[in-house]
MMTF fields as JSON, N, C-alpha, C and O atoms, coordinates in Angstrom:
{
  "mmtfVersion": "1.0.0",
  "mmtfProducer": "UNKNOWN",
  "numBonds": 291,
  "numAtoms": 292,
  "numGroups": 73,
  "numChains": 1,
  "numModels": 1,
  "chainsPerModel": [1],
  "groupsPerChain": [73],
  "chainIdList": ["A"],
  "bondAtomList": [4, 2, 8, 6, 12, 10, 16, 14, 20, 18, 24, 22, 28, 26, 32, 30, 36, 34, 40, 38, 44, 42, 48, 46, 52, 50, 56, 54, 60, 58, 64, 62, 68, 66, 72, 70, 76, 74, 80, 78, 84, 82, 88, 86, 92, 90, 96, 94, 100, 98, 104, 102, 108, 106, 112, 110, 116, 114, 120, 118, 124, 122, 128, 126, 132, 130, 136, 134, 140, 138, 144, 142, 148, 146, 152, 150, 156, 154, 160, 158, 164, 162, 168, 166, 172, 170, 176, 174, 180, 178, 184, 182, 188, 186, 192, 190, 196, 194, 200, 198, 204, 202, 208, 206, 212, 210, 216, 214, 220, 218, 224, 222, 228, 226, 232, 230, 236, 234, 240, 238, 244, 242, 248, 246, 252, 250, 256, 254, 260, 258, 264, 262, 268, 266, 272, 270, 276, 274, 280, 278, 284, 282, 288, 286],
  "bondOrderList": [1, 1, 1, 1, 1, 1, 1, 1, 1, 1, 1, 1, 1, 1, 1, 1, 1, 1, 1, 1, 1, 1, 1, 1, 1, 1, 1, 1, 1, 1, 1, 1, 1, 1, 1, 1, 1, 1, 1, 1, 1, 1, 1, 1, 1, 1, 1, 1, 1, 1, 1, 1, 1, 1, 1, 1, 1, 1, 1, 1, 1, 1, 1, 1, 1, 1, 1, 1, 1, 1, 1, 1],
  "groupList": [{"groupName": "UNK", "atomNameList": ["N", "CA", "C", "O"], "elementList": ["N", "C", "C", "O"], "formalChargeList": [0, 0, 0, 0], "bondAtomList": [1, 0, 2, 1, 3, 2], "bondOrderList": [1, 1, 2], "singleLetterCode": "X", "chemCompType": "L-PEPTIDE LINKING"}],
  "groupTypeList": [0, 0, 0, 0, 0, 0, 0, 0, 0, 0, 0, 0, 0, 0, 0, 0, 0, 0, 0, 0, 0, 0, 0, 0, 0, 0, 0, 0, 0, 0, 0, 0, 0, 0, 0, 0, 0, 0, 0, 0, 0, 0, 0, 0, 0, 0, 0, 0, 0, 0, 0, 0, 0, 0, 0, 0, 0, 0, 0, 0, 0, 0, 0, 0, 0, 0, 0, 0, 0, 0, 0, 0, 0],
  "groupIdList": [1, 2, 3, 4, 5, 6, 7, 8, 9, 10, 11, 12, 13, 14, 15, 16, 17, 18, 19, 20, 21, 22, 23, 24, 25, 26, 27, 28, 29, 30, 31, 32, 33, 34, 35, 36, 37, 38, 39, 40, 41, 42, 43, 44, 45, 46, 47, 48, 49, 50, 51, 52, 53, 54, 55, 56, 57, 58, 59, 60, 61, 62, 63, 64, 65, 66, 67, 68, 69, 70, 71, 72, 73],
  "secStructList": [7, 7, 1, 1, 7, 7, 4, 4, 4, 7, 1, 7, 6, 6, 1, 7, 7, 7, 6, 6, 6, 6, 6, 7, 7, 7, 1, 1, 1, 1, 1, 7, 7, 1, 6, 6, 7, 1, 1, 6, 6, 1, 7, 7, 7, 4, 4, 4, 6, 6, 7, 7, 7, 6, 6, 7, 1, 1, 7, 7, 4, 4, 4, 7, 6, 6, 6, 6, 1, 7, 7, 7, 7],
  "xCoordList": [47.324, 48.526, 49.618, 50.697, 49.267, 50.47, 51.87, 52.781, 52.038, 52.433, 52.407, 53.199, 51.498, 51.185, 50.976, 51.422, 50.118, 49.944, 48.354, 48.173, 47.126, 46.106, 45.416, 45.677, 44.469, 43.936, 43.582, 43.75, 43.087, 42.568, 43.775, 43.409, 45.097, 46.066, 47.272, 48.41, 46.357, 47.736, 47.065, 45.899, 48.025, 47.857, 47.724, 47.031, 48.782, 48.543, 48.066, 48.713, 46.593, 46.091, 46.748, 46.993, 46.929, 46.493, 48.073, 48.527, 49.08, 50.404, 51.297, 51.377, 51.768, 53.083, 54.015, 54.913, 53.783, 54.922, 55.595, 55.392, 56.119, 56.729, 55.989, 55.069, 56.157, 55.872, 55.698, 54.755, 57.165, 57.585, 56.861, 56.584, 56.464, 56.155, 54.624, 53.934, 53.807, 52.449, 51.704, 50.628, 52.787, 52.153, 52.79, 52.941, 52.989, 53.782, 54.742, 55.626, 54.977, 56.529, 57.112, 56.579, 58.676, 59.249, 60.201, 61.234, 59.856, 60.739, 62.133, 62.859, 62.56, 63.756, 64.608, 65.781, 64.142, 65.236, 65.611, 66.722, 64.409, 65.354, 64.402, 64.717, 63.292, 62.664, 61.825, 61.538, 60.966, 60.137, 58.911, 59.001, 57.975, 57.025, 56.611, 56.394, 56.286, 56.143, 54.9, 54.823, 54.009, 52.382, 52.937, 52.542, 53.954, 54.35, 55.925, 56.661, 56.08, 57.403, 57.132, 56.217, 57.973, 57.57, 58.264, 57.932, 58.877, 60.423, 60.449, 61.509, 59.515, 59.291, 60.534, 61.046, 61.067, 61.957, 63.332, 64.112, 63.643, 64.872, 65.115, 64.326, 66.502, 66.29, 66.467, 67.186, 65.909, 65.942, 65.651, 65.355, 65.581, 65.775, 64.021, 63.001, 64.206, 62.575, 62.507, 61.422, 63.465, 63.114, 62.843, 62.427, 62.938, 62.479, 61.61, 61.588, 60.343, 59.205, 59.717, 58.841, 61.293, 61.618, 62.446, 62.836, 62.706, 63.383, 64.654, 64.799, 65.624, 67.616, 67.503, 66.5, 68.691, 69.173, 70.792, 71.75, 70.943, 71.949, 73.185, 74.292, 72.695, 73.979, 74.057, 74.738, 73.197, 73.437, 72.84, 73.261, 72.194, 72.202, 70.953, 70.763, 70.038, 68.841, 67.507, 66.442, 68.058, 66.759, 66.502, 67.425, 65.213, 64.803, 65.094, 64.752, 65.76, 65.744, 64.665, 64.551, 63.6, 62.087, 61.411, 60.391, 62.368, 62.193, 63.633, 63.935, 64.07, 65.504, 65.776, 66.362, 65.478, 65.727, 67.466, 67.823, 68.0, 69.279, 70.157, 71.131, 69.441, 69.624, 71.296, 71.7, 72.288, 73.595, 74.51, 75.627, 73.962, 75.011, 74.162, 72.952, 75.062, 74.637, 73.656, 73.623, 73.45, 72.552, 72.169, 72.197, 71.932, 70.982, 69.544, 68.999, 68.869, 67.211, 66.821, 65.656],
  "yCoordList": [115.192, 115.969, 115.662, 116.254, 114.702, 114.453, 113.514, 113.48, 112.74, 111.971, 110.699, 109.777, 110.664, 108.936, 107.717, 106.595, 108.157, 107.786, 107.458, 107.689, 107.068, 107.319, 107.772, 107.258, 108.72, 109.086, 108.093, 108.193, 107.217, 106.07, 105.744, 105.52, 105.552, 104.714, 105.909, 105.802, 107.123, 108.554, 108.692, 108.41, 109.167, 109.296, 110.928, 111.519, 111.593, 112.879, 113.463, 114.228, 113.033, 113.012, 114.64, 114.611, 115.657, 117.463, 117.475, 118.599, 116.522, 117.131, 115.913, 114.724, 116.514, 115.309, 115.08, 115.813, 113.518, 112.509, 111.245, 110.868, 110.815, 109.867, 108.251, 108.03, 107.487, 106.176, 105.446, 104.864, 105.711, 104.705, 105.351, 104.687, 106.996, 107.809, 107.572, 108.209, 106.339, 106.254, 107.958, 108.511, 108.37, 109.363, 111.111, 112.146, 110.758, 112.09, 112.388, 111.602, 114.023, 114.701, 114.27, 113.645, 114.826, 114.513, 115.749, 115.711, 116.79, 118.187, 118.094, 118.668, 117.437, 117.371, 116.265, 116.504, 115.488, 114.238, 113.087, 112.664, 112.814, 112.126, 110.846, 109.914, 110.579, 108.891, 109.205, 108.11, 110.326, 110.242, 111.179, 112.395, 110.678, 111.896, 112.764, 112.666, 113.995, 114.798, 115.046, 115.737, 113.943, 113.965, 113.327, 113.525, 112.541, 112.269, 112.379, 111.573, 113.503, 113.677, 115.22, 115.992, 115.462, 115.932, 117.627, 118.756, 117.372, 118.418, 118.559, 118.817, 118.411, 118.427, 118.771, 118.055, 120.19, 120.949, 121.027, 121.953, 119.822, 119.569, 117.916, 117.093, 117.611, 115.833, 115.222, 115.835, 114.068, 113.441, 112.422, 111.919, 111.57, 110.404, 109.519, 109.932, 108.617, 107.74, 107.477, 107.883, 106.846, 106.748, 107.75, 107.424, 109.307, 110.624, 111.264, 112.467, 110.583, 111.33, 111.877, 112.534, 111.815, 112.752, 113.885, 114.668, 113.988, 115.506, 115.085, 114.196, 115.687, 115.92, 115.586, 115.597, 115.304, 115.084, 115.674, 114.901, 117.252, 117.392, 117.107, 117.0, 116.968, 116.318, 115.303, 115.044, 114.478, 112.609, 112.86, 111.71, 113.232, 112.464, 111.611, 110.991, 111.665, 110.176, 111.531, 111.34, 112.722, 113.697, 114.181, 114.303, 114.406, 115.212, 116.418, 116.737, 117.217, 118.779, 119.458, 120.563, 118.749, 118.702, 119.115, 119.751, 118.514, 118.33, 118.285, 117.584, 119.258, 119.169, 120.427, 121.23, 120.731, 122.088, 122.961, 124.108, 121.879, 122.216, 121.478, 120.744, 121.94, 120.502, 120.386, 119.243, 121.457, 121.852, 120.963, 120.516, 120.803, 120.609, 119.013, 118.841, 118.174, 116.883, 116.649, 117.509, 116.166, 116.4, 114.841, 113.983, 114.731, 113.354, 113.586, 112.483, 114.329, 114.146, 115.747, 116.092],
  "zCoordList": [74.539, 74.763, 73.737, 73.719, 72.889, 71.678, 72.116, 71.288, 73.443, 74.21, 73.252, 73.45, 72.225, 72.154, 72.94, 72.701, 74.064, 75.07, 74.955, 73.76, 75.466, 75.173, 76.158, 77.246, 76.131, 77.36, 78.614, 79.83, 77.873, 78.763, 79.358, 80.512, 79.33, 79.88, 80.37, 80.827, 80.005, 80.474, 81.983, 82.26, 82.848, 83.937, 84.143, 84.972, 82.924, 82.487, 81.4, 80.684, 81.186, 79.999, 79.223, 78.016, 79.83, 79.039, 79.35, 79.137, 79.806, 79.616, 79.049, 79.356, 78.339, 77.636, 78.198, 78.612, 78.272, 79.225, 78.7, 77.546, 79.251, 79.254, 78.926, 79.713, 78.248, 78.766, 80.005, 80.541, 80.342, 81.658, 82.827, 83.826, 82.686, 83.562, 83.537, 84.333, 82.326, 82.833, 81.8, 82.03, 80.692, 80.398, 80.819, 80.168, 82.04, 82.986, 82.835, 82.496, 83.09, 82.568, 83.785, 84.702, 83.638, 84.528, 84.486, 83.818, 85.174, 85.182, 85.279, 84.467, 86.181, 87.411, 86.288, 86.001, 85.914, 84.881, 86.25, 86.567, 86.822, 88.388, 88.164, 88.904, 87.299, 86.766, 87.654, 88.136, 88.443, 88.999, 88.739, 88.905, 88.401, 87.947, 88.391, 89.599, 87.764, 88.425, 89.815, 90.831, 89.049, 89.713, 91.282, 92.431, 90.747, 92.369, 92.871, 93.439, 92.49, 93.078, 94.182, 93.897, 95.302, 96.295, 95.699, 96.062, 95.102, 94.784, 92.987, 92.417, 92.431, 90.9, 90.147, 89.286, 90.64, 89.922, 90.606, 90.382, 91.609, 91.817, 91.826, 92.291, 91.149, 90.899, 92.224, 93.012, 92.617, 94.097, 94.111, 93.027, 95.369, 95.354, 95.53, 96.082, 95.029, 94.572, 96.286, 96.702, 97.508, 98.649, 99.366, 100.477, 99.106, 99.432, 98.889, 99.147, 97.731, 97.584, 96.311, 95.748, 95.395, 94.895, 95.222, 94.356, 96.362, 97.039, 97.439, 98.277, 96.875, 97.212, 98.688, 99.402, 98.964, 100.071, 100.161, 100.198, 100.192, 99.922, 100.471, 99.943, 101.995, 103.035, 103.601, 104.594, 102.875, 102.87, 104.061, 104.186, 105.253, 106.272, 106.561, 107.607, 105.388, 105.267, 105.792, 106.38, 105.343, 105.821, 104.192, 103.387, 103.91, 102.199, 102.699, 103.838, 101.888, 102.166, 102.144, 102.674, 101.414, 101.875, 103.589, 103.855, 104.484, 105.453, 106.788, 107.753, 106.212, 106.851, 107.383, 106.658, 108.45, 108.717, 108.284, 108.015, 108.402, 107.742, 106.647, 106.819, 105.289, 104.622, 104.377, 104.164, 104.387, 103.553, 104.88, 104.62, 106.123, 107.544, 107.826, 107.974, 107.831, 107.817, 109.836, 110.716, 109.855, 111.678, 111.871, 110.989, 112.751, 113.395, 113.469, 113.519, 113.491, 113.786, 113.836, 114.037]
}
């Protein structure tokens, strides 16, 4: 993939990545790769899989039925 990475040690051998990423892009700019980030194309948090949390309340908008209105459960 032109990474300078080597296949043997890319985790994304056919896409150009990062070093630190093991090889892997990182869409979002959030230090989490894409191969394992939950939310690729929005930046988020490494204790959420990758996925925003837009109203702080410890839910991924991933999984927040209401991510914009902060809630308990």
């Amino acid at each position: 993939d032109g990474d300078g990475i080597t296949d043997k040690k890319d985790k994304c051998p056919d896409l150009p990545g990062m070093s630190e990423l093991v090889g892997c892009p990182d869409s979002d700019g959030d230090a989490i790769s894409d191969l394992a980030d939950q939310s690729p194309n929005k930046p988020g948090l490494k204790s959420m899989g990758g996925c925003p949390d837009t109203d702080g309340d410890g839910f991924s908008d991933l999984n927040d039925p209401c991510p914009n209105k902060a809630g308990t459960n």
